mmCIF file of N, CA and C in Angstrom:
data_model
loop_
_atom_site.group_PDB
_atom_site.id
_atom_site.type_symbol
_atom_site.label_atom_id
_atom_site.label_comp_id
_atom_site.label_asym_id
_atom_site.label_seq_id
_atom_site.Cartn_x
_atom_site.Cartn_y
_atom_site.Cartn_z
ATOM 1 N N MET U 1 0.835 -1.137 -0.135
ATOM 2 C CA MET U 1 -0.027 -0.102 0.015
ATOM 3 C C MET U 1 0.780 1.344 -0.030
ATOM 4 N N ARG U 2 0.447 2.282 -0.705
ATOM 5 C CA ARG U 2 1.126 3.521 -0.784
ATOM 6 C C ARG U 2 0.598 4.530 -0.120
ATOM 7 N N HIS U 3 0.174 4.347 1.221
ATOM 8 C CA HIS U 3 -0.494 5.506 2.013
ATOM 9 C C HIS U 3 0.651 6.537 2.455
ATOM 10 N N LYS U 4 0.308 7.829 1.938
ATOM 11 C CA LYS U 4 1.232 8.860 2.123
ATOM 12 C C LYS U 4 2.476 8.742 1.683
ATOM 13 N N LEU U 5 2.710 8.285 0.343
ATOM 14 C CA LEU U 5 3.836 8.202 -0.233
ATOM 15 C C LEU U 5 3.984 9.186 -1.341
ATOM 16 N N SER U 6 4.648 10.015 -1.412
ATOM 17 C CA SER U 6 4.633 10.949 -2.520
ATOM 18 C C SER U 6 5.699 10.816 -3.452
ATOM 19 N N GLY U 7 5.518 11.125 -4.704
ATOM 20 C CA GLY U 7 6.592 11.033 -5.614
ATOM 21 C C GLY U 7 6.648 9.754 -6.504
ATOM 22 N N ARG U 8 7.268 9.785 -7.650
ATOM 23 C CA ARG U 8 7.525 8.938 -8.526
ATOM 24 C C ARG U 8 8.659 8.068 -8.236
ATOM 25 N N LYS U 9 8.794 6.736 -8.526
ATOM 26 C CA LYS U 9 10.105 6.057 -8.358
ATOM 27 C C LYS U 9 10.747 6.066 -9.740
ATOM 28 N N LEU U 10 10.355 6.153 -10.960
ATOM 29 C CA LEU U 10 11.007 6.386 -12.276
ATOM 30 C C LEU U 10 11.700 5.408 -12.513
ATOM 31 N N SER U 11 11.343 4.305 -11.967
ATOM 32 C CA SER U 11 12.045 2.947 -12.383
ATOM 33 C C SER U 11 13.559 2.817 -11.847
ATOM 34 N N ARG U 12 13.952 3.479 -11.201
ATOM 35 C CA ARG U 12 15.334 3.545 -10.666
ATOM 36 C C ARG U 12 15.541 3.170 -9.270
ATOM 37 N N PRO U 13 16.679 2.833 -8.734
ATOM 38 C CA PRO U 13 16.983 2.675 -7.156
ATOM 39 C C PRO U 13 16.690 4.220 -6.797
ATOM 40 N N THR U 14 16.673 4.218 -5.267
ATOM 41 C CA THR U 14 16.758 5.430 -4.462
ATOM 42 C C THR U 14 18.017 6.318 -4.872
ATOM 43 N N ALA U 15 19.171 5.866 -4.945
ATOM 44 C CA ALA U 15 20.378 6.648 -5.015
ATOM 45 C C ALA U 15 20.357 7.391 -6.475
ATOM 46 N N HIS U 16 20.128 6.370 -7.471
ATOM 47 C CA HIS U 16 19.953 6.908 -8.862
ATOM 48 C C HIS U 16 18.958 8.058 -9.004
ATOM 49 N N ARG U 17 17.829 7.732 -8.452
ATOM 50 C CA ARG U 17 16.512 8.597 -8.597
ATOM 51 C C ARG U 17 17.156 10.048 -7.747
ATOM 52 N N MET U 18 17.790 10.008 -6.774
ATOM 53 C CA MET U 18 17.942 11.254 -6.017
ATOM 54 C C MET U 18 19.054 11.937 -6.934
ATOM 55 N N SER U 19 19.934 11.225 -7.573
ATOM 56 C CA SER U 19 21.077 11.965 -8.326
ATOM 57 C C SER U 19 20.395 12.609 -9.357
ATOM 58 N N LEU U 20 19.444 11.994 -10.053
ATOM 59 C CA LEU U 20 18.819 12.401 -11.386
ATOM 60 C C LEU U 20 17.987 13.769 -10.884
ATOM 61 N N LEU U 21 17.483 13.712 -9.814
ATOM 62 C CA LEU U 21 16.545 14.828 -9.405
ATOM 63 C C LEU U 21 17.546 16.213 -9.130
ATOM 64 N N ARG U 22 18.661 15.645 -8.512
ATOM 65 C CA ARG U 22 19.647 16.857 -8.136
ATOM 66 C C ARG U 22 20.268 17.250 -9.206
ATOM 67 N N THR U 23 20.509 16.708 -10.186
ATOM 68 C CA THR U 23 21.211 17.031 -11.379
ATOM 69 C C THR U 23 20.316 17.876 -12.296
ATOM 70 N N GLY U 24 19.105 17.226 -12.346
ATOM 71 C CA GLY U 24 17.807 17.879 -12.839
ATOM 72 C C GLY U 24 17.754 19.299 -12.429
ATOM 73 N N VAL U 25 17.653 19.468 -11.233
ATOM 74 C CA VAL U 25 17.234 20.830 -10.525
ATOM 75 C C VAL U 25 18.529 21.702 -10.907
ATOM 76 N N THR U 26 19.542 21.058 -10.843
ATOM 77 C CA THR U 26 20.814 22.082 -10.957
ATOM 78 C C THR U 26 21.016 22.499 -12.261
ATOM 79 N N ASP U 27 20.366 21.669 -13.319
ATOM 80 C CA ASP U 27 20.579 22.021 -14.703
ATOM 81 C C ASP U 27 19.306 23.130 -15.038
ATOM 82 N N LEU U 28 18.061 22.927 -14.413
ATOM 83 C CA LEU U 28 17.207 23.889 -14.549
ATOM 84 C C LEU U 28 17.392 25.173 -14.096
ATOM 85 N N LEU U 29 18.259 25.273 -12.899
ATOM 86 C CA LEU U 29 18.520 26.561 -12.509
ATOM 87 C C LEU U 29 19.378 27.094 -13.331
ATOM 88 N N ARG U 30 20.587 26.430 -13.583
ATOM 89 C CA ARG U 30 21.716 26.922 -14.344
ATOM 90 C C ARG U 30 21.138 27.300 -15.882
ATOM 91 N N ARG U 31 20.471 26.697 -16.325
ATOM 92 C CA ARG U 31 19.905 27.163 -18.135
ATOM 93 C C ARG U 31 18.571 27.746 -17.992
ATOM 94 N N GLU U 32 18.010 27.768 -16.919
ATOM 95 C CA GLU U 32 16.313 28.090 -16.746
ATOM 96 C C GLU U 32 15.518 27.586 -17.778
ATOM 97 N N ALA U 33 15.655 26.599 -18.381
ATOM 98 C CA ALA U 33 14.895 25.570 -19.163
ATOM 99 C C ALA U 33 15.672 24.298 -19.548
ATOM 100 N N ILE U 34 14.731 23.173 -19.440
ATOM 101 C CA ILE U 34 15.291 21.761 -19.573
ATOM 102 C C ILE U 34 14.161 21.193 -20.469
ATOM 103 N N GLN U 35 14.525 20.257 -21.321
ATOM 104 C CA GLN U 35 13.473 19.329 -21.966
ATOM 105 C C GLN U 35 14.055 17.856 -21.671
ATOM 106 N N THR U 36 13.010 17.250 -21.282
ATOM 107 C CA THR U 36 13.129 15.752 -20.545
ATOM 108 C C THR U 36 11.757 15.087 -20.693
ATOM 109 N N THR U 37 11.669 13.734 -20.067
ATOM 110 C CA THR U 37 10.113 13.118 -20.084
ATOM 111 C C THR U 37 9.118 14.066 -19.167
ATOM 112 N N GLU U 38 8.148 13.700 -19.129
ATOM 113 C CA GLU U 38 7.115 14.434 -18.712
ATOM 114 C C GLU U 38 6.971 14.059 -17.150
ATOM 115 N N ALA U 39 7.468 12.603 -17.007
ATOM 116 C CA ALA U 39 7.281 12.160 -15.526
ATOM 117 C C ALA U 39 8.455 12.762 -14.560
ATOM 118 N N LYS U 40 9.686 12.760 -15.154
ATOM 119 C CA LYS U 40 10.966 13.513 -14.935
ATOM 120 C C LYS U 40 10.687 14.898 -14.617
ATOM 121 N N ALA U 41 10.099 15.679 -15.414
ATOM 122 C CA ALA U 41 9.953 17.134 -15.373
ATOM 123 C C ALA U 41 9.130 17.282 -14.213
ATOM 124 N N ARG U 42 7.882 16.392 -14.072
ATOM 125 C CA ARG U 42 7.110 16.645 -13.079
ATOM 126 C C ARG U 42 7.699 16.771 -11.588
ATOM 127 N N GLU U 43 8.746 15.339 -11.538
ATOM 128 C CA GLU U 43 9.541 15.291 -10.158
ATOM 129 C C GLU U 43 10.434 16.477 -9.844
ATOM 130 N N ILE U 44 11.070 16.908 -10.903
ATOM 131 C CA ILE U 44 12.124 18.059 -10.909
ATOM 132 C C ILE U 44 11.595 19.242 -10.477
ATOM 133 N N LYS U 45 10.200 19.537 -11.064
ATOM 134 C CA LYS U 45 9.556 20.529 -10.682
ATOM 135 C C LYS U 45 9.241 20.688 -9.192
ATOM 136 N N ARG U 46 8.662 19.653 -8.705
ATOM 137 C CA ARG U 46 8.471 19.541 -7.489
ATOM 138 C C ARG U 46 9.782 20.064 -6.273
ATOM 139 N N GLN U 47 10.972 19.554 -6.714
ATOM 140 C CA GLN U 47 12.114 19.686 -5.975
ATOM 141 C C GLN U 47 12.706 21.377 -6.313
ATOM 142 N N ALA U 48 12.462 21.720 -7.555
ATOM 143 C CA ALA U 48 13.013 23.053 -7.687
ATOM 144 C C ALA U 48 12.006 24.166 -7.142
ATOM 145 N N GLU U 49 10.890 23.581 -6.857
ATOM 146 C CA GLU U 49 9.826 24.854 -6.195
ATOM 147 C C GLU U 49 10.446 25.126 -4.877
ATOM 148 N N LYS U 50 10.816 23.893 -4.153
ATOM 149 C CA LYS U 50 11.253 23.958 -2.953
ATOM 150 C C LYS U 50 12.414 24.674 -2.710
ATOM 151 N N ILE U 51 13.579 24.259 -3.552
ATOM 152 C CA ILE U 51 14.883 25.160 -3.518
ATOM 153 C C ILE U 51 14.730 26.439 -3.922
ATOM 154 N N ILE U 52 13.799 27.152 -4.897
ATOM 155 C CA ILE U 52 13.812 28.393 -5.099
ATOM 156 C C ILE U 52 13.002 29.073 -3.712
ATOM 157 N N THR U 53 12.191 28.341 -3.143
ATOM 158 C CA THR U 53 11.503 28.928 -1.978
ATOM 159 C C THR U 53 12.598 29.143 -0.940
ATOM 160 N N ARG U 54 13.566 28.208 -0.801
ATOM 161 C CA ARG U 54 14.837 28.501 0.081
ATOM 162 C C ARG U 54 15.782 29.858 -0.395
ATOM 163 N N GLY U 55 15.905 29.688 -1.559
ATOM 164 C CA GLY U 55 16.612 30.805 -2.221
ATOM 165 C C GLY U 55 15.794 32.213 -1.850
ATOM 166 N N LYS U 56 14.498 32.230 -1.760
ATOM 167 C CA LYS U 56 13.850 33.587 -1.365
ATOM 168 C C LYS U 56 14.254 33.831 0.206
ATOM 169 N N LYS U 57 14.377 32.915 0.830
ATOM 170 C CA LYS U 57 14.536 33.288 2.417
ATOM 171 C C LYS U 57 15.594 33.803 2.513
ATOM 172 N N GLY U 58 16.946 33.143 2.164
ATOM 173 C CA GLY U 58 18.224 33.688 2.222
ATOM 174 C C GLY U 58 19.144 33.459 3.595
ATOM 175 N N THR U 59 18.539 32.566 4.328
ATOM 176 C CA THR U 59 19.196 32.548 5.529
ATOM 177 C C THR U 59 20.381 31.727 5.672
ATOM 178 N N LEU U 60 21.356 31.363 6.312
ATOM 179 C CA LEU U 60 22.470 30.673 6.324
ATOM 180 C C LEU U 60 21.984 29.212 6.082
ATOM 181 N N HIS U 61 21.219 28.975 7.118
ATOM 182 C CA HIS U 61 20.349 27.566 7.034
ATOM 183 C C HIS U 61 20.076 27.031 5.532
ATOM 184 N N ASP U 62 19.298 27.954 4.999
ATOM 185 C CA ASP U 62 18.696 27.785 3.662
ATOM 186 C C ASP U 62 19.641 27.310 2.562
ATOM 187 N N ARG U 63 20.896 28.322 2.785
ATOM 188 C CA ARG U 63 21.943 28.396 1.833
ATOM 189 C C ARG U 63 22.741 26.803 1.998
ATOM 190 N N ARG U 64 22.963 26.537 3.408
ATOM 191 C CA ARG U 64 23.512 25.429 3.486
ATOM 192 C C ARG U 64 22.686 24.025 2.899
ATOM 193 N N LEU U 65 21.492 24.018 3.133
ATOM 194 C CA LEU U 65 20.628 22.997 2.692
ATOM 195 C C LEU U 65 20.649 23.091 1.020
ATOM 196 N N ALA U 66 20.553 24.046 0.536
ATOM 197 C CA ALA U 66 20.435 24.138 -0.908
ATOM 198 C C ALA U 66 22.090 23.756 -1.576
ATOM 199 N N ALA U 67 23.071 24.209 -0.946
ATOM 200 C CA ALA U 67 24.382 23.864 -1.450
ATOM 201 C C ALA U 67 24.618 22.153 -0.987
ATOM 202 N N ALA U 68 23.822 21.600 -0.452
ATOM 203 C CA ALA U 68 23.923 20.242 0.040
ATOM 204 C C ALA U 68 23.079 19.484 -0.912
ATOM 205 N N PHE U 69 22.117 20.214 -1.459
ATOM 206 C CA PHE U 69 21.280 19.368 -2.576
ATOM 207 C C PHE U 69 21.612 19.654 -3.938
ATOM 208 N N LEU U 70 21.982 20.895 -4.246
ATOM 209 C CA LEU U 70 22.458 21.299 -5.851
ATOM 210 C C LEU U 70 23.896 20.784 -6.028
ATOM 211 N N THR U 71 24.425 20.431 -7.263
ATOM 212 C CA THR U 71 25.667 20.032 -7.434
ATOM 213 C C THR U 71 26.706 20.844 -7.894
ATOM 214 N N ASP U 72 26.360 22.268 -7.928
ATOM 215 C CA ASP U 72 27.322 23.134 -8.311
ATOM 216 C C ASP U 72 27.227 24.583 -7.562
ATOM 217 N N ALA U 73 28.336 24.794 -7.002
ATOM 218 C CA ALA U 73 28.554 26.104 -6.277
ATOM 219 C C ALA U 73 28.008 27.615 -6.971
ATOM 220 N N LYS U 74 28.168 27.578 -8.179
ATOM 221 C CA LYS U 74 27.902 28.689 -9.112
ATOM 222 C C LYS U 74 26.440 28.881 -9.147
ATOM 223 N N VAL U 75 25.923 27.606 -9.196
ATOM 224 C CA VAL U 75 24.274 27.662 -9.277
ATOM 225 C C VAL U 75 23.635 28.147 -7.940
ATOM 226 N N VAL U 76 24.295 27.522 -6.842
ATOM 227 C CA VAL U 76 23.736 27.990 -5.447
ATOM 228 C C VAL U 76 23.808 29.595 -5.342
ATOM 229 N N ARG U 77 25.000 30.171 -6.029
ATOM 230 C CA ARG U 77 25.214 31.660 -5.833
ATOM 231 C C ARG U 77 24.128 32.470 -6.479
ATOM 232 N N LYS U 78 23.762 31.802 -7.860
ATOM 233 C CA LYS U 78 22.949 32.111 -8.607
ATOM 234 C C LYS U 78 21.304 32.063 -7.931
ATOM 235 N N LEU U 79 21.252 30.995 -7.340
ATOM 236 C CA LEU U 79 19.776 30.955 -6.553
ATOM 237 C C LEU U 79 19.552 31.964 -5.761
ATOM 238 N N PHE U 80 20.724 32.303 -4.775
ATOM 239 C CA PHE U 80 20.442 33.323 -3.989
ATOM 240 C C PHE U 80 20.604 34.896 -4.352
ATOM 241 N N ASP U 81 21.419 35.007 -5.426
ATOM 242 C CA ASP U 81 21.577 36.292 -5.707
ATOM 243 C C ASP U 81 20.792 36.922 -6.808
ATOM 244 N N GLU U 82 20.258 35.990 -7.673
ATOM 245 C CA GLU U 82 19.343 36.476 -8.934
ATOM 246 C C GLU U 82 18.191 35.837 -8.703
ATOM 247 N N LEU U 83 17.865 34.484 -8.419
ATOM 248 C CA LEU U 83 16.631 33.982 -8.760
ATOM 249 C C LEU U 83 15.604 34.233 -7.401
ATOM 250 N N GLY U 84 16.434 34.317 -6.171
ATOM 251 C CA GLY U 84 15.725 34.551 -5.082
ATOM 252 C C GLY U 84 15.155 36.035 -5.123
ATOM 253 N N PRO U 85 15.825 36.695 -5.543
ATOM 254 C CA PRO U 85 15.084 38.248 -5.482
ATOM 255 C C PRO U 85 14.066 38.518 -6.768
ATOM 256 N N ARG U 86 14.444 37.667 -7.682
ATOM 257 C CA ARG U 86 13.392 37.834 -8.638
ATOM 258 C C ARG U 86 12.143 37.290 -8.342
ATOM 259 N N TYR U 87 12.087 36.204 -7.577
ATOM 260 C CA TYR U 87 10.628 35.273 -7.522
ATOM 261 C C TYR U 87 10.164 35.938 -5.823
ATOM 262 N N ASP U 88 10.700 37.093 -5.329
ATOM 263 C CA ASP U 88 10.475 37.528 -3.963
ATOM 264 C C ASP U 88 9.112 37.869 -3.771
ATOM 265 N N SER U 89 8.348 38.512 -4.669
ATOM 266 C CA SER U 89 6.923 39.029 -4.674
ATOM 267 C C SER U 89 6.022 37.668 -4.938
ATOM 268 N N ARG U 90 6.524 36.597 -5.449
ATOM 269 C CA ARG U 90 5.615 35.472 -6.092
ATOM 270 C C ARG U 90 5.635 34.565 -4.767
ATOM 271 N N SER U 91 4.480 34.036 -4.581
ATOM 272 C CA SER U 91 4.285 33.050 -3.647
ATOM 273 C C SER U 91 4.149 31.676 -4.196
ATOM 274 N N GLY U 92 5.074 31.311 -4.923
ATOM 275 C CA GLY U 92 4.896 29.948 -5.640
ATOM 276 C C GLY U 92 4.689 30.050 -7.020
ATOM 277 N N GLY U 93 4.756 28.915 -7.833
ATOM 278 C CA GLY U 93 4.385 28.863 -9.274
ATOM 279 C C GLY U 93 5.650 29.378 -10.022
ATOM 280 N N TYR U 94 7.122 28.911 -9.696
ATOM 281 C CA TYR U 94 8.134 29.770 -10.352
ATOM 282 C C TYR U 94 8.429 29.165 -11.381
ATOM 283 N N THR U 95 7.905 27.706 -11.771
ATOM 284 C CA THR U 95 8.186 26.982 -12.977
ATOM 285 C C THR U 95 6.992 26.756 -13.923
ATOM 286 N N ARG U 96 7.312 26.410 -15.156
ATOM 287 C CA ARG U 96 6.320 26.229 -16.098
ATOM 288 C C ARG U 96 6.656 24.989 -16.763
ATOM 289 N N LEU U 97 5.728 24.076 -16.986
ATOM 290 C CA LEU U 97 5.763 22.596 -17.822
ATOM 291 C C LEU U 97 4.997 22.787 -18.989
ATOM 292 N N VAL U 98 5.874 22.695 -20.099
ATOM 293 C CA VAL U 98 5.048 22.747 -21.423
ATOM 294 C C VAL U 98 5.218 21.657 -22.059
ATOM 295 N N LYS U 99 4.340 20.942 -22.471
ATOM 296 C CA LYS U 99 4.231 19.661 -23.141
ATOM 297 C C LYS U 99 4.641 19.725 -24.796
ATOM 298 N N MET U 100 5.494 18.831 -24.976
ATOM 299 C CA MET U 100 5.952 18.967 -26.400
ATOM 300 C C MET U 100 5.717 17.828 -27.381
ATOM 301 N N GLY U 101 4.888 16.912 -26.815
ATOM 302 C CA GLY U 101 4.436 15.583 -27.818
ATOM 303 C C GLY U 101 5.345 14.474 -27.419
ATOM 304 N N GLN U 102 5.477 13.817 -28.436
ATOM 305 C CA GLN U 102 6.103 12.319 -28.127
ATOM 306 C C GLN U 102 7.702 12.301 -28.785
ATOM 307 N N ARG U 103 8.536 11.722 -27.975
ATOM 308 C CA ARG U 103 9.732 11.537 -28.431
ATOM 309 C C ARG U 103 9.861 10.178 -29.797
ATOM 310 N N LYS U 104 10.512 10.741 -30.637
ATOM 311 C CA LYS U 104 10.434 9.909 -31.831
ATOM 312 C C LYS U 104 10.989 8.295 -31.476
ATOM 313 N N GLY U 105 11.958 8.063 -30.828
ATOM 314 C CA GLY U 105 12.570 6.875 -30.753
ATOM 315 C C GLY U 105 11.427 6.059 -29.854
ATOM 316 N N ASP U 106 10.799 6.199 -29.010
ATOM 317 C CA ASP U 106 9.966 5.301 -27.900
ATOM 318 C C ASP U 106 8.732 5.801 -27.727
ATOM 319 N N GLN U 107 8.414 7.043 -28.006
ATOM 320 C CA GLN U 107 7.212 7.607 -28.039
ATOM 321 C C GLN U 107 6.795 8.030 -26.732
ATOM 322 N N ALA U 108 7.920 8.399 -25.734
ATOM 323 C CA ALA U 108 7.778 8.782 -24.522
ATOM 324 C C ALA U 108 7.224 10.149 -24.791
ATOM 325 N N PRO U 109 6.303 10.477 -23.516
ATOM 326 C CA PRO U 109 5.826 12.033 -23.661
ATOM 327 C C PRO U 109 6.973 12.922 -23.148
ATOM 328 N N MET U 110 7.130 14.026 -23.972
ATOM 329 C CA MET U 110 8.400 14.920 -23.535
ATOM 330 C C MET U 110 7.709 16.139 -23.258
ATOM 331 N N ALA U 111 8.525 16.772 -22.127
ATOM 332 C CA ALA U 111 8.197 18.154 -21.799
ATOM 333 C C ALA U 111 9.123 19.272 -21.758
ATOM 334 N N MET U 112 8.901 20.365 -21.656
ATOM 335 C CA MET U 112 9.986 21.317 -21.416
ATOM 336 C C MET U 112 9.396 22.264 -20.178
ATOM 337 N N LEU U 113 10.614 22.212 -19.163
ATOM 338 C CA LEU U 113 10.494 22.576 -17.841
ATOM 339 C C LEU U 113 11.245 23.873 -17.987
ATOM 340 N N GLU U 114 10.582 25.207 -17.620
ATOM 341 C CA GLU U 114 11.229 26.194 -17.631
ATOM 342 C C GLU U 114 10.937 27.343 -16.519
ATOM 343 N N LEU U 115 11.669 28.057 -16.115
ATOM 344 C CA LEU U 115 11.527 29.101 -15.041
ATOM 345 C C LEU U 115 10.658 30.377 -15.730
ATOM 346 N N MET U 116 9.849 30.511 -14.772
ATOM 347 C CA MET U 116 8.915 31.653 -15.174
ATOM 348 C C MET U 116 9.620 32.884 -15.184
ATOM 349 N N PRO U 117 9.510 34.115 -16.082
ATOM 350 C CA PRO U 117 10.054 35.400 -16.389
ATOM 351 C C PRO U 117 9.705 36.271 -15.028
#
């Protein structure tokens, strides 16, 4: 039974899944848009929203938690210096998910995940 269990397993072991989410969020914050499968994009979006909210607060504790999750120190600086102030007046909904159709090889549903302007 899956009572109160959130998130998708994405057919991966826990360590691989967490690594995939960490690098996905890091790439999203670095490039401000990524293209991936729809299921992965939905999970990356959940984590990215939480990290950007930490960037808005800007405390030392939030900075350390973000640095522990993200894989690049430059992205951590960008999160707290640029993205946090950009979304300061917004109370959530920092990302947008745009469906892009099917991938040619295996017909997987693709989506573009991007940060809102």
